[in-house]
Every structure is written in C-alpha cells, then in structure tokens.
Short mmCIF file of C-alpha atoms in Angstrom, two decimals:
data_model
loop_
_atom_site.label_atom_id
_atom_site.label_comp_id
_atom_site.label_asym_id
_atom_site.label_seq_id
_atom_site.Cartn_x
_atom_site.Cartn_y
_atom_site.Cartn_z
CA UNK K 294 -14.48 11.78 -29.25
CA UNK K 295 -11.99 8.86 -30.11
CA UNK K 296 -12.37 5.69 -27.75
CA UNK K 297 -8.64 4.84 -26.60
CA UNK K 298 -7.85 1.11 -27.00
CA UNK K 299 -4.38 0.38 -26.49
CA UNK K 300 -0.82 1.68 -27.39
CA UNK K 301 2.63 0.40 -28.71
CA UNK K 302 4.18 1.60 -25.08
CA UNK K 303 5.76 -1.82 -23.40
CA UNK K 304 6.62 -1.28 -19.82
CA UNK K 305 9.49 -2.86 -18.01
CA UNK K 306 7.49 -3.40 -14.48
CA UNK K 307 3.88 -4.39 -13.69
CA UNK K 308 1.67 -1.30 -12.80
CA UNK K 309 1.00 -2.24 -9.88
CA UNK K 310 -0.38 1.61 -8.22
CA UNK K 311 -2.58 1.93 -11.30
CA UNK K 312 -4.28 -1.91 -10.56
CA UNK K 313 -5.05 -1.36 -7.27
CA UNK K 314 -6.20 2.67 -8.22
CA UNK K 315 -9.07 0.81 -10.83
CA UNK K 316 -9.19 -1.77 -8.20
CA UNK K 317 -10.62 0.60 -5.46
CA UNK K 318 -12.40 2.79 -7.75
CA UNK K 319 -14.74 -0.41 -8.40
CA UNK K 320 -14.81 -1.41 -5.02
CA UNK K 321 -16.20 1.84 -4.29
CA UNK K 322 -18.22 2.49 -6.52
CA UNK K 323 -20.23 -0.80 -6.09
CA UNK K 324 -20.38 -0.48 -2.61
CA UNK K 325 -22.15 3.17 -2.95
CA UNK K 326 -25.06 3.15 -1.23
CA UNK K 327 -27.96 3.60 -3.84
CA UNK K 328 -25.97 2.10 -6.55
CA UNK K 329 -27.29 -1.02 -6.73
CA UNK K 330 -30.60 0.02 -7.48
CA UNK K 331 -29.68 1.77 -10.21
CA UNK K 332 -28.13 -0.37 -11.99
CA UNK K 333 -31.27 -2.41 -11.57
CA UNK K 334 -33.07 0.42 -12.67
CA UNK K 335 -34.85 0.74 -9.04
CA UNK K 336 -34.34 4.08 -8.03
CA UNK K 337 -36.79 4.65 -4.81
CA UNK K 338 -36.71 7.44 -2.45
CA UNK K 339 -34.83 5.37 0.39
CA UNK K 340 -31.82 4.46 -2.06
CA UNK K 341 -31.81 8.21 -3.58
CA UNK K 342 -31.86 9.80 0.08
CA UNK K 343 -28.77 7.48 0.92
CA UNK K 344 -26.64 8.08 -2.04
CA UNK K 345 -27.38 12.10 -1.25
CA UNK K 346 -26.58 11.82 2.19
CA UNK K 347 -23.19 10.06 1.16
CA UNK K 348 -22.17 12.61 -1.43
CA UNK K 349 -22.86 15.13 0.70
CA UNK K 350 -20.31 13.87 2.90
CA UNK K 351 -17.33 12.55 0.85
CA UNK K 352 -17.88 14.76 -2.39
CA UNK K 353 -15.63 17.65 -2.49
CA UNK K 354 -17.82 21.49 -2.79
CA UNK K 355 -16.67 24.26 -4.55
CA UNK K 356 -17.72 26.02 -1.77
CA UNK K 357 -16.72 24.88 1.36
CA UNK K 358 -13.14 24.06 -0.17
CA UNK K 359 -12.69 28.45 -0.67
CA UNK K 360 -14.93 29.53 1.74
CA UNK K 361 -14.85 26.59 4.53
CA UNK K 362 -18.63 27.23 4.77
CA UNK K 363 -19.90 24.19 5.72
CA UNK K 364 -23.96 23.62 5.91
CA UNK K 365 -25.69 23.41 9.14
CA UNK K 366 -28.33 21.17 7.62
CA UNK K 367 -27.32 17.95 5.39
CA UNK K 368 -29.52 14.86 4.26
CA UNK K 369 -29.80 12.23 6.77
CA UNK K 370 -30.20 8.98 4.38
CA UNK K 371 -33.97 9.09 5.63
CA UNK K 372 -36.87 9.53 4.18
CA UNK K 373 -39.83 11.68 5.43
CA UNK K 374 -43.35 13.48 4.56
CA UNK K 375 -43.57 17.14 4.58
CA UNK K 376 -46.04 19.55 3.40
CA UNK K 377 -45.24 18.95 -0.73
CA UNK K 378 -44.91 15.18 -0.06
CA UNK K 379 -42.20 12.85 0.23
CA UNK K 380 -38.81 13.48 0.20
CA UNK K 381 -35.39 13.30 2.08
CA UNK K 382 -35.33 14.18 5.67
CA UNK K 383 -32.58 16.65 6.26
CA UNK K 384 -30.36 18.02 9.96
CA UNK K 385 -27.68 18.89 11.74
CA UNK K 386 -24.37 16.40 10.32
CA UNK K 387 -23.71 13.73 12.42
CA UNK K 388 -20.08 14.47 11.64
CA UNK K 389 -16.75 16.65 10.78
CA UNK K 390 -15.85 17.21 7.51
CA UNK K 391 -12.88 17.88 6.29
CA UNK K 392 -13.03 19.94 2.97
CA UNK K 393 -9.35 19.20 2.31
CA UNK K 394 -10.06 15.65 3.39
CA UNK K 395 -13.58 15.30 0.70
CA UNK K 396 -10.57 16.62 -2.40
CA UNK K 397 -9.22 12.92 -1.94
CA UNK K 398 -12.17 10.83 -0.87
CA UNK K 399 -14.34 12.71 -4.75
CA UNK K 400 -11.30 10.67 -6.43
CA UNK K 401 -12.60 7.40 -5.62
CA UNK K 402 -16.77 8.41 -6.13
CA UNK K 403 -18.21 8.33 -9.67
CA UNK K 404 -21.78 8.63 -10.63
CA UNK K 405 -22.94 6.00 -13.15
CA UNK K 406 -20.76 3.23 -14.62
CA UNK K 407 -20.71 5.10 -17.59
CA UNK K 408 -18.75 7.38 -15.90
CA UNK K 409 -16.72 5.39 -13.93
CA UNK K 410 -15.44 2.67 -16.86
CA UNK K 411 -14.62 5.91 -19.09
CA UNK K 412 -12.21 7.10 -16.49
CA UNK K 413 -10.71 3.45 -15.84
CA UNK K 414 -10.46 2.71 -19.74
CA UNK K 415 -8.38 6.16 -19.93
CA UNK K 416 -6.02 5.47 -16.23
CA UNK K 417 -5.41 1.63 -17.84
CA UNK K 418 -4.31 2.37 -21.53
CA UNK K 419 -2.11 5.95 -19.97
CA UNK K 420 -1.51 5.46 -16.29
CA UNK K 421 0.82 2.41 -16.94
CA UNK K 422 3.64 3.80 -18.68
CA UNK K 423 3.33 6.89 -16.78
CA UNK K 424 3.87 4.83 -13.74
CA UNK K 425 6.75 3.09 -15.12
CA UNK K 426 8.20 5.83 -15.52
CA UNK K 427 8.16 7.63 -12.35
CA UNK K 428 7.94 4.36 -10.07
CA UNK K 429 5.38 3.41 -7.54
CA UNK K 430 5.46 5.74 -4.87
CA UNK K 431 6.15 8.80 -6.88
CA UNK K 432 3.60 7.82 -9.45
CA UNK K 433 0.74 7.43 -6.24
CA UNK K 434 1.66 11.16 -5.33
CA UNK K 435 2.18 12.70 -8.52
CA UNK K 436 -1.68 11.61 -9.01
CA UNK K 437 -2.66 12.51 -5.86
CA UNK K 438 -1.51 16.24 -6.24
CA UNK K 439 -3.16 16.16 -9.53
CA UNK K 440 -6.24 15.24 -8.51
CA UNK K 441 -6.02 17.97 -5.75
CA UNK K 442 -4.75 20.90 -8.58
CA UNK K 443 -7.62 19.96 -10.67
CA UNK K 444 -10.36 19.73 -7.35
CA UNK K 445 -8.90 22.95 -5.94
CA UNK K 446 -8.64 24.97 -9.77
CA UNK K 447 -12.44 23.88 -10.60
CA UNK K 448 -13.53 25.48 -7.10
CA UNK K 449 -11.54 28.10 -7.48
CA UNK K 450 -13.26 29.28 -11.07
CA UNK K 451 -16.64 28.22 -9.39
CA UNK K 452 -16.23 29.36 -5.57
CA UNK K 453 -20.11 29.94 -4.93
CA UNK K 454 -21.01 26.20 -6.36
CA UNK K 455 -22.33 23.91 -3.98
CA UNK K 456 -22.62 21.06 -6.11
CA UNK K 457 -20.64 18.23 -5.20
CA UNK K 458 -17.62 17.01 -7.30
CA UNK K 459 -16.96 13.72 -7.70
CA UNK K 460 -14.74 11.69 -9.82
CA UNK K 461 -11.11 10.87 -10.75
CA UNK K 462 -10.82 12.63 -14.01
CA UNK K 463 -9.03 15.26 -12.54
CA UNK K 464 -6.19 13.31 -11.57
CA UNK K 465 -6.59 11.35 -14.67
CA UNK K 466 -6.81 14.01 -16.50
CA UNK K 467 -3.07 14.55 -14.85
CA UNK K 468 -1.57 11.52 -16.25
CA UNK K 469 -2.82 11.65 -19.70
CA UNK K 470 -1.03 15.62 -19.54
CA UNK K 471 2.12 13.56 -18.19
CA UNK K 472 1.89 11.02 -20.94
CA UNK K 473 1.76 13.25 -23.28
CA UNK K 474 5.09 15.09 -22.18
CA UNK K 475 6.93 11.81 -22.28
CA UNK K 476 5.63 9.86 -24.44
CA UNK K 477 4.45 12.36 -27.68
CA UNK K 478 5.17 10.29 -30.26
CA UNK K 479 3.82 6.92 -28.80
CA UNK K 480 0.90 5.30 -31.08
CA UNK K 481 -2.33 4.80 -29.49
CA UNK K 482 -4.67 2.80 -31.28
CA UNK K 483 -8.21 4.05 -31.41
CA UNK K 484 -11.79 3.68 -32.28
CA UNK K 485 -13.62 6.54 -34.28
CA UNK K 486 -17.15 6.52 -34.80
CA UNK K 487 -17.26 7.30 -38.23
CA UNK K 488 -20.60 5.09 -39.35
CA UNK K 489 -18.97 2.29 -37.87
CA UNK K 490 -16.23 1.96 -35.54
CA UNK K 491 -12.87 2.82 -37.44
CA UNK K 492 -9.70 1.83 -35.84
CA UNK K 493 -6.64 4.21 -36.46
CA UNK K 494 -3.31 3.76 -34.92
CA UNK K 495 -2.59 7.95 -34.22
CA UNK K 496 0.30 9.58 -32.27
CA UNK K 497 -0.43 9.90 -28.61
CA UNK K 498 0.19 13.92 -29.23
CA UNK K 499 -2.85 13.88 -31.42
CA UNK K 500 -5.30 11.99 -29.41
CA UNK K 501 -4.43 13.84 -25.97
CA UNK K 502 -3.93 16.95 -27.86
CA UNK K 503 -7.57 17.03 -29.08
CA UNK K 504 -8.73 15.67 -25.96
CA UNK K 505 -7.38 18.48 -24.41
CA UNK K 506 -8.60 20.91 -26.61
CA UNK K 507 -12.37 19.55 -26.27
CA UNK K 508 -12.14 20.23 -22.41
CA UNK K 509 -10.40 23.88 -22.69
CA UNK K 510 -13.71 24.71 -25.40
CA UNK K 511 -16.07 22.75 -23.62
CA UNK K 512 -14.67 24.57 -20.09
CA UNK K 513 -15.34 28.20 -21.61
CA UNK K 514 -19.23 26.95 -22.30
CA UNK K 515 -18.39 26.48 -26.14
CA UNK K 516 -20.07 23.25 -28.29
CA UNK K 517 -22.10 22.33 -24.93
CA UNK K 518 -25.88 23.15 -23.61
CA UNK K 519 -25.53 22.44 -19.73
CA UNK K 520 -24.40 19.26 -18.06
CA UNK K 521 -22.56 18.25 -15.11
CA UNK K 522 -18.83 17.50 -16.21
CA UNK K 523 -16.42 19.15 -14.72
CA UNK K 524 -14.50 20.02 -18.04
CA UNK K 525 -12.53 23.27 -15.86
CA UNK K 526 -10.96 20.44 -12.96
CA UNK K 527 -9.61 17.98 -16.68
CA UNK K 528 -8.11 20.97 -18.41
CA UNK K 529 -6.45 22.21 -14.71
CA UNK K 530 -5.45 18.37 -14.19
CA UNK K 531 -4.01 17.97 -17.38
CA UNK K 532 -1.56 21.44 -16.95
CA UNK K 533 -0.49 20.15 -13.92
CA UNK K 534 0.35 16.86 -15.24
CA UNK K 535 2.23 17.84 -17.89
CA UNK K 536 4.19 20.36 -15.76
CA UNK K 537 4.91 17.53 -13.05
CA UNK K 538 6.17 15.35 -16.20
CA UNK K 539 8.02 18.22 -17.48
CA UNK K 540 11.42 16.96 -15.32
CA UNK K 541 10.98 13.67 -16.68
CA UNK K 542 10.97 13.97 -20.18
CA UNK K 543 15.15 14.52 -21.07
CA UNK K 544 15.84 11.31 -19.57
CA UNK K 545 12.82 9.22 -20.79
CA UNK K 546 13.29 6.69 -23.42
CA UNK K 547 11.22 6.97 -26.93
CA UNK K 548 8.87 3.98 -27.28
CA UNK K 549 8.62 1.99 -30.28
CA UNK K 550 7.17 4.24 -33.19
CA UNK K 551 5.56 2.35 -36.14
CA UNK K 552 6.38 4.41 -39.40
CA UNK K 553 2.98 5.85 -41.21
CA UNK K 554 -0.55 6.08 -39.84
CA UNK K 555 -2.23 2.91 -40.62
CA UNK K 556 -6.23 2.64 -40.98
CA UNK K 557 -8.89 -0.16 -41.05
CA UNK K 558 -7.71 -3.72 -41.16
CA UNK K 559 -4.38 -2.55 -41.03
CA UNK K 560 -4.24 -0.48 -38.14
CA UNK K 561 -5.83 -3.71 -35.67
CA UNK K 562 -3.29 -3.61 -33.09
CA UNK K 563 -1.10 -6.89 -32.77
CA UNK K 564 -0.01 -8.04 -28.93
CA UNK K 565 3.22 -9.61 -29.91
CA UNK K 566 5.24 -7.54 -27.61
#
C-alpha cells in the first residue's frame, strides 16, 4: 500500500464537519474502556471484560442488523471464576439495542490506534475537499449514509456473522469513492515503501483506483490468510460514494494539475498555496 500524505487540492472554506468527525473519533476512542491499558501494554481480565461488554453494545452485528436476533446473554464488564478458570461473567443486557442505532455508533469505535490514525490520515488528506464541495450539512449526511451502505452491504454478504463491526472505514471508504469522481486528476503526494520511503506525486485516480482494487481482491479472499478487516463494507462504501458524487462532478471545478509525475527530491510537496 501507498501512505497518502497530502494533495495539490486548495479548498475555499475550512472543513469544519471533517475536524470535528477526527475530533470525536479520538475522543472516543481514548475514552474506550480498556484502551488505556493497552496502550500501556496492560491488558488484564477486568479491562478486556469491559472493552467486550462495550462492543457488544455499540458495535454493529452482521447478524442482528438482517435477522434482528439479538442475544439473550451479553458480557457484563465483570469478571468471574467458572469451572475452566477465569474469565468474563456474562447475562441478561441491562439494555435495548438498537441494531439500526449500533450502524452509527461502529463509526466512531476503532480497535487499536493503528487502526484508528489510518482511517483519520485517509478522512484528513480526502474528506476536506469532498466537504468543500458538497458543504457542511450535506457533506455530514452524505457520510453518514455511506457509512450505513457499507455497515448494511458487509452484513448483508455475511448475515450469520456475529462478530462485531467497528470502524469508520466504511464511510471513509465513501469519501475517498466521492473524491475520486470529482477530483480524478488531483495529485496526491505519497509515500511508497520501496527500501526506503519514496515520495511520488501520482493522480488521485491512481492511488484510489488501486486502493480500491486491493479491497475488491482482498474482499473475494484473494492475496490474504484470515484477518479481521472488513475489506466487503470499504469496497460497498466506496460504490456508494462515488455514486452519491456522481451529481456533483459536471459542475465541480478541476484543481490545480502539476504537468508530469515527479519522483524523489522532486516530488516533496511544497505548501505555498
């Protein structure tokens, strides 16, 4: 994969949705319970029963968005001693969740800071143009219903799952399909690891493109051995993205396009604009 670091895309207004999107994200995510110790690299039983007991009841499940079948027993965020040992004490939910509710609350949940900055390097470098572009308020929904296309698509391929899903690359996944509608030929300056980091200043339609194409091969089980991503809910995101966009893109105006593609020294991006 290429690392995204910026691109020759000025905006005329401050991005102010996509701040306070990264904004909250963080909040969140630090505020997790369990999340602290692992960033410490303390991960007891106590913190690992309470992170489990809160995904359980904000992550969005494959299976109770089709099937609405909800589990009698959840984890508590306690931990007990039963015949194998300890572990985390499970019952009845002390609430009422709403599966439709858990689509939008996953957006905002990420599972490692690995994950999370990934997703917020990729929202900052795309979401702001995209934003321009559509305004504020439209902008907030149009990445709202992506996240739901790509949190409902993923369940629908995988209707029996009940793994949580968690994470904002769907919707993400939404903008970068929008950006690359309206903004194809934009350059996007970006790392490769090629030995050392290279820097190349590409066409947006190249780096999304292949970023695309990496989920839709990973998503068919192609070039991976397991893992958790949800590579189905990015390529589903990025459709709907880029058929949300699709409206846009007549009256859109072409950002500035550097002639050639520039490499190395040459290719460092300048911040004059």
């Amino acid at each position: 994969m290429v690392i995204p670091v910026h691109d020759v895309n000025p905006v005329r207004r401050t991005p102010w949705v996509t701040y306070v999107l990264i904004g909250v994200n963080v909040l969140v995510f630090i505020t997790m319970p369990g999340i602290a110790g692992s960033v410490t690299g303390d991960g007891d039983l106590l913190r690992l029963c309470h992170l489990q007991a809160f995904m359980d009841h904000y992550a969005a499940v494959p299976r109770e968005l089709i099937h609405h079948q909800l589990p009698r027993v959840v984890p508590t965020g306690e931990v007990g001693v039963g015949p194998h040992g300890p572990g985390c004490v499970v019952g009845r939910p002390g609430y009422d969740k709403s599966p439709a509710l858990s689509v939008f609350t996953a957006m905002f949940l990420h599972g490692s800071w690995l994950h999370l900055l990934g997703n917020m390097l990729f929202l900052l470098i795309f979401g702001n143009n995209v934003e321009d572009r559509m305004g504020h308020v439209r902008y907030f929904l149009f990445y709202v219903v992506c996240g739901y296309a790509a949190g409902y698509g993923f369940a629908l391929l995988n209707d029996s799952s009940g793994e949580p899903l968690i994470g904002a690359s769907g919707a993400i996944a939404g903008v970068l399909g929008a950006y690359l509608v309206l903004y194809p030929k934009a350059r996007v300056w970006v790392l490769v690891p090629f030995l050392v980091f290279l820097p190349l200043r590409l066409p947006a339609w190249l780096v999304l493109g292949f970023w695309f194409a990496l989920q839709a091969v990973y998503s068919s089980g192609h070039g991976v051995s397991g893992g958790t991503v949800a590579y189905a809910a990015h390529v589903v995101g990025f459709v709907a993205g880029m058929l949300l966009a699709w409206p846009l893109k007549p009256g859109t105006p072409p950002p500035p396009e550097p002639p050639g593609l520039l490499f190395g020294r040459r290719a460092r991006p300048h911040y004059s604009w």
